[in-house]
Short mmCIF file of C-alpha atoms in Angstrom, two decimals:
data_model
loop_
_atom_site.label_atom_id
_atom_site.label_comp_id
_atom_site.label_asym_id
_atom_site.label_seq_id
_atom_site.Cartn_x
_atom_site.Cartn_y
_atom_site.Cartn_z
CA UNK A 12 -13.74 12.12 12.53
CA UNK A 13 -15.49 11.81 15.80
CA UNK A 14 -13.67 13.68 18.78
CA UNK A 15 -14.49 10.82 21.12
CA UNK A 16 -11.88 8.51 19.56
CA UNK A 17 -8.67 7.88 21.45
CA UNK A 18 -5.42 6.03 21.58
CA UNK A 19 -5.21 2.79 23.45
CA UNK A 20 -4.75 3.14 27.09
CA UNK A 21 -1.86 0.70 27.21
CA UNK A 22 1.15 1.43 25.15
CA UNK A 23 3.95 -1.17 25.30
CA UNK A 24 7.40 0.62 25.58
CA UNK A 25 9.39 0.94 22.46
CA UNK A 26 12.96 -0.33 22.38
CA UNK A 27 15.82 -0.28 20.12
CA UNK A 28 14.84 -3.81 18.90
CA UNK A 29 11.10 -2.99 18.67
CA UNK A 30 10.98 0.64 18.00
CA UNK A 31 7.39 0.88 16.92
CA UNK A 32 6.01 -1.06 19.94
CA UNK A 33 2.87 0.48 21.14
CA UNK A 34 1.96 1.87 17.75
CA UNK A 35 -1.16 0.89 15.68
CA UNK A 36 -0.71 1.08 11.79
CA UNK A 37 -3.65 1.24 9.55
CA UNK A 38 -2.62 0.05 5.97
CA UNK A 39 -5.13 1.31 3.36
CA UNK A 40 -4.04 -0.88 0.48
CA UNK A 41 -5.99 -3.29 -1.89
CA UNK A 42 -3.04 -5.48 -2.73
CA UNK A 43 -2.80 -8.44 -0.40
CA UNK A 44 0.93 -8.75 -1.37
CA UNK A 45 1.91 -5.35 -0.46
CA UNK A 46 -0.18 -5.52 2.67
CA UNK A 47 1.51 -8.73 3.84
CA UNK A 48 4.84 -6.97 3.31
CA UNK A 49 3.85 -4.11 5.61
CA UNK A 50 2.39 -6.70 8.06
CA UNK A 51 5.84 -8.31 8.42
CA UNK A 52 7.53 -5.07 8.70
CA UNK A 53 5.13 -4.21 11.61
CA UNK A 54 5.56 -7.59 13.22
CA UNK A 55 9.33 -7.07 13.33
CA UNK A 56 9.03 -3.63 14.57
CA UNK A 57 6.54 -4.40 17.30
CA UNK A 58 3.69 -2.35 15.83
CA UNK A 59 0.09 -3.67 15.59
CA UNK A 60 -1.38 -3.49 12.12
CA UNK A 61 -4.76 -3.37 10.69
CA UNK A 62 -5.90 -3.29 6.95
CA UNK A 63 -8.55 -1.67 4.86
CA UNK A 64 -8.71 -2.52 1.10
CA UNK A 65 -10.83 0.47 0.09
CA UNK A 66 -11.75 4.20 1.15
CA UNK A 67 -15.14 2.72 2.49
CA UNK A 68 -13.37 0.20 4.57
CA UNK A 69 -10.94 2.90 5.80
CA UNK A 70 -13.68 5.05 7.07
CA UNK A 71 -15.27 2.27 8.95
CA UNK A 72 -11.86 1.70 10.79
CA UNK A 73 -11.51 5.37 11.44
CA UNK A 74 -14.97 5.57 13.23
CA UNK A 75 -13.82 3.13 15.62
CA UNK A 76 -10.17 3.92 16.68
CA UNK A 77 -7.48 6.32 15.87
CA UNK A 78 -4.40 4.67 14.55
CA UNK A 79 -0.73 6.10 15.27
CA UNK A 80 0.29 5.68 11.80
CA UNK A 81 -1.80 5.49 8.50
CA UNK A 82 -0.15 4.29 5.27
CA UNK A 83 -2.57 5.19 2.24
CA UNK A 84 -2.24 3.80 -1.14
CA UNK A 85 -2.97 6.43 -3.80
CA UNK A 86 -4.72 4.02 -6.14
CA UNK A 87 -7.75 2.35 -4.41
CA UNK A 88 -10.83 0.71 -6.07
CA UNK A 89 -13.36 3.23 -5.09
CA UNK A 90 -11.21 6.53 -5.45
CA UNK A 91 -7.98 8.19 -4.95
CA UNK A 92 -6.15 7.99 -1.69
CA UNK A 93 -5.16 11.66 -2.05
CA UNK A 94 -8.76 12.56 -0.89
CA UNK A 95 -8.34 10.60 2.12
CA UNK A 96 -5.01 12.08 3.06
CA UNK A 97 -6.51 15.57 2.64
CA UNK A 98 -9.31 14.67 5.00
CA UNK A 99 -6.91 13.14 7.62
CA UNK A 100 -4.35 15.94 7.50
CA UNK A 101 -6.97 18.60 8.28
CA UNK A 102 -8.93 16.66 10.89
CA UNK A 103 -9.08 18.15 14.30
CA UNK A 104 -7.81 15.05 15.82
CA UNK A 105 -4.97 14.51 13.53
CA UNK A 106 -3.27 11.10 13.11
CA UNK A 107 0.48 11.62 14.11
CA UNK A 108 2.01 10.03 11.00
CA UNK A 109 0.37 10.13 7.58
CA UNK A 110 2.25 8.30 4.83
CA UNK A 111 1.44 7.84 1.16
CA UNK A 112 2.50 4.84 -1.00
CA UNK A 113 2.27 4.05 -4.74
CA UNK A 114 3.79 1.97 -7.39
CA UNK A 115 4.05 5.05 -9.38
CA UNK A 116 6.66 7.31 -7.91
CA UNK A 117 5.47 10.26 -10.21
CA UNK A 118 2.22 10.39 -8.16
CA UNK A 119 3.83 10.51 -4.80
CA UNK A 120 4.80 14.21 -5.32
CA UNK A 121 0.98 15.01 -5.13
CA UNK A 122 0.91 13.45 -1.76
CA UNK A 123 2.88 16.15 0.13
CA UNK A 124 0.54 18.69 -1.37
CA UNK A 125 -2.47 16.86 -0.06
CA UNK A 126 -0.97 16.82 3.49
CA UNK A 127 1.05 13.54 3.74
CA UNK A 128 4.03 13.70 6.07
CA UNK A 129 6.10 11.41 3.97
CA UNK A 130 6.06 8.75 1.25
CA UNK A 131 6.86 5.05 0.92
CA UNK A 132 7.77 3.95 -2.62
CA UNK A 133 6.88 0.46 -3.58
CA UNK A 134 8.08 -2.16 -3.00
CA UNK A 135 8.03 -1.63 0.79
CA UNK A 136 10.24 -4.19 2.03
CA UNK A 137 13.27 -2.71 3.70
CA UNK A 138 12.86 -2.78 7.68
CA UNK A 139 15.21 0.18 7.98
CA UNK A 140 13.43 2.30 5.51
CA UNK A 141 10.04 1.56 6.92
CA UNK A 142 11.19 2.22 10.59
CA UNK A 143 12.90 5.39 9.60
CA UNK A 144 9.85 6.57 7.79
CA UNK A 145 7.65 6.36 10.75
CA UNK A 146 10.17 7.32 13.54
CA UNK A 147 11.38 10.46 11.72
CA UNK A 148 7.84 11.79 11.86
CA UNK A 149 6.57 10.69 15.14
CA UNK A 150 6.28 13.08 18.04
CA UNK A 151 9.66 12.70 20.24
CA UNK A 152 7.70 11.41 23.21
CA UNK A 153 6.54 8.43 21.36
CA UNK A 154 10.09 7.39 19.91
CA UNK A 155 12.41 5.11 21.80
CA UNK A 156 15.27 6.66 23.97
CA UNK A 157 18.93 6.03 23.04
CA UNK A 158 20.38 5.00 19.78
CA UNK A 159 18.38 3.11 17.15
CA UNK A 160 19.42 -0.15 15.42
CA UNK A 161 19.60 -0.06 11.72
CA UNK A 162 18.40 -3.31 10.49
CA UNK A 163 19.53 -4.79 7.14
CA UNK A 164 16.57 -7.08 6.87
CA UNK A 165 14.33 -7.17 3.61
CA UNK A 166 10.97 -8.90 4.00
CA UNK A 167 9.59 -11.43 1.58
CA UNK A 168 5.79 -11.79 1.45
CA UNK A 169 4.22 -15.20 0.71
CA UNK A 170 4.05 -15.72 -2.97
CA UNK A 171 0.53 -17.07 -2.59
CA UNK A 172 -0.52 -13.57 -1.62
CA UNK A 173 0.77 -12.28 -5.24
CA UNK A 174 -1.15 -15.05 -6.80
CA UNK A 175 -4.33 -13.97 -5.01
CA UNK A 176 -3.81 -10.40 -6.23
CA UNK A 177 -3.44 -11.81 -9.84
CA UNK A 178 -6.59 -14.02 -9.36
CA UNK A 179 -8.56 -10.91 -8.05
CA UNK A 180 -7.61 -8.59 -10.88
CA UNK A 181 -8.28 -11.38 -13.49
CA UNK A 182 -11.84 -11.52 -12.04
CA UNK A 183 -12.30 -7.70 -12.05
CA UNK A 184 -11.33 -7.66 -15.69
CA UNK A 185 -13.03 -10.90 -17.00
CA UNK A 186 -13.29 -9.65 -20.64
CA UNK A 187 -14.40 -6.02 -19.55
CA UNK A 188 -13.17 -3.03 -21.64
CA UNK A 189 -14.98 -0.53 -19.37
CA UNK A 190 -12.60 2.31 -19.07
CA UNK A 191 -12.57 3.02 -15.33
CA UNK A 192 -12.11 -0.84 -14.88
CA UNK A 193 -9.10 -0.98 -17.18
CA UNK A 194 -7.58 2.06 -15.72
CA UNK A 195 -7.90 0.47 -12.17
CA UNK A 196 -6.56 -2.79 -13.40
CA UNK A 197 -3.53 -1.30 -15.16
CA UNK A 198 -2.54 0.74 -12.10
CA UNK A 199 -3.18 -2.11 -9.64
CA UNK A 200 -1.23 -4.60 -11.76
CA UNK A 201 1.69 -2.17 -12.10
CA UNK A 202 1.92 -1.58 -8.47
CA UNK A 203 1.69 -5.18 -7.51
CA UNK A 204 4.14 -6.53 -10.00
CA UNK A 205 6.65 -3.80 -8.96
CA UNK A 206 6.35 -4.78 -5.36
CA UNK A 207 6.86 -8.47 -6.54
CA UNK A 208 9.80 -7.61 -8.79
CA UNK A 209 7.91 -9.13 -11.77
CA UNK A 210 9.43 -6.70 -14.30
CA UNK A 211 7.77 -8.13 -17.39
CA UNK A 212 4.37 -7.89 -15.91
CA UNK A 213 4.91 -4.30 -14.43
CA UNK A 214 6.18 -3.08 -17.91
CA UNK A 215 3.04 -4.57 -19.74
CA UNK A 216 0.79 -2.94 -17.18
CA UNK A 217 2.50 0.42 -17.52
CA UNK A 218 2.21 0.17 -21.34
CA UNK A 219 -1.48 -0.36 -21.03
CA UNK A 220 -1.81 2.57 -18.75
CA UNK A 221 0.22 4.77 -21.05
CA UNK A 222 -1.93 3.74 -24.14
CA UNK A 223 -5.05 4.69 -22.09
CA UNK A 224 -3.77 8.04 -20.91
CA UNK A 225 -2.54 8.98 -24.38
CA UNK A 226 -5.69 7.94 -26.10
CA UNK A 227 -3.83 5.39 -28.25
CA UNK A 228 -5.29 1.99 -29.32
CA UNK A 229 -4.91 -0.27 -26.29
CA UNK A 230 -6.19 -3.61 -27.65
CA UNK A 231 -2.89 -5.12 -28.23
CA UNK A 232 -1.61 -3.96 -24.99
CA UNK A 233 -4.65 -5.40 -23.05
CA UNK A 234 -4.28 -8.78 -24.94
CA UNK A 235 -0.61 -8.88 -23.90
CA UNK A 236 -1.24 -8.13 -20.19
CA UNK A 237 -4.01 -10.69 -20.07
CA UNK A 238 -1.92 -13.40 -21.60
CA UNK A 239 0.87 -12.73 -18.98
CA UNK A 240 -1.78 -12.73 -16.24
CA UNK A 241 -3.01 -16.05 -17.48
CA UNK A 242 0.42 -17.55 -17.71
CA UNK A 243 1.14 -16.74 -14.08
CA UNK A 244 -2.23 -17.95 -12.96
CA UNK A 245 -1.70 -21.26 -14.70
CA UNK A 246 1.88 -21.69 -13.55
CA UNK A 247 1.76 -20.38 -10.22
CA UNK A 248 5.42 -19.33 -10.89
CA UNK A 249 4.62 -15.79 -9.92
CA UNK A 250 7.83 -14.56 -8.49
#
């Protein structure tokens, strides 16, 4: 990471109502639905947000500016978010808050070992949980003075973003039985479905992932998942 990068010169003052004002959040996430949830949380908290949908796109962002907070999804289309977390955690100009997120809670334990300051389990939808995850790890000088409000709001991303995610992964699959593609699609769909509270699709994606991991025959699981995916794309009744 170049040493010439700097934070913005103008930092709006944080307040109890907008405790993340002045912060820039970089969300590294390939799901539009999950990213939209974090966008809404940032909007309500006063933070700016930028999104990268891959490790390559994240590196491009990080050569231009230094965010205050980075949220890294662990399953990205071009590699593991753990590799990026390790790089960011050991950088000479360290980002103040590095958070990991995943639709699979069992993977989040690895994030701390990689250097993450904390984790956000999907779905990321509670304003209070989001703000606390950031504020508890910020340097004291960047936190608002006085007591904090504890908001009860839960954000609800536009269902169109979920439909777009499903359409994207259907295009990625498109009859492919390439092993890396299947593994990525199963992880992606499990995380997206969990964020959207689509339990049936989440379970089908997890079943395919389990069959792949254990070397079992996965044809029926893939067919089941493809059928559910097609049903949702045809009906648009995705949530």
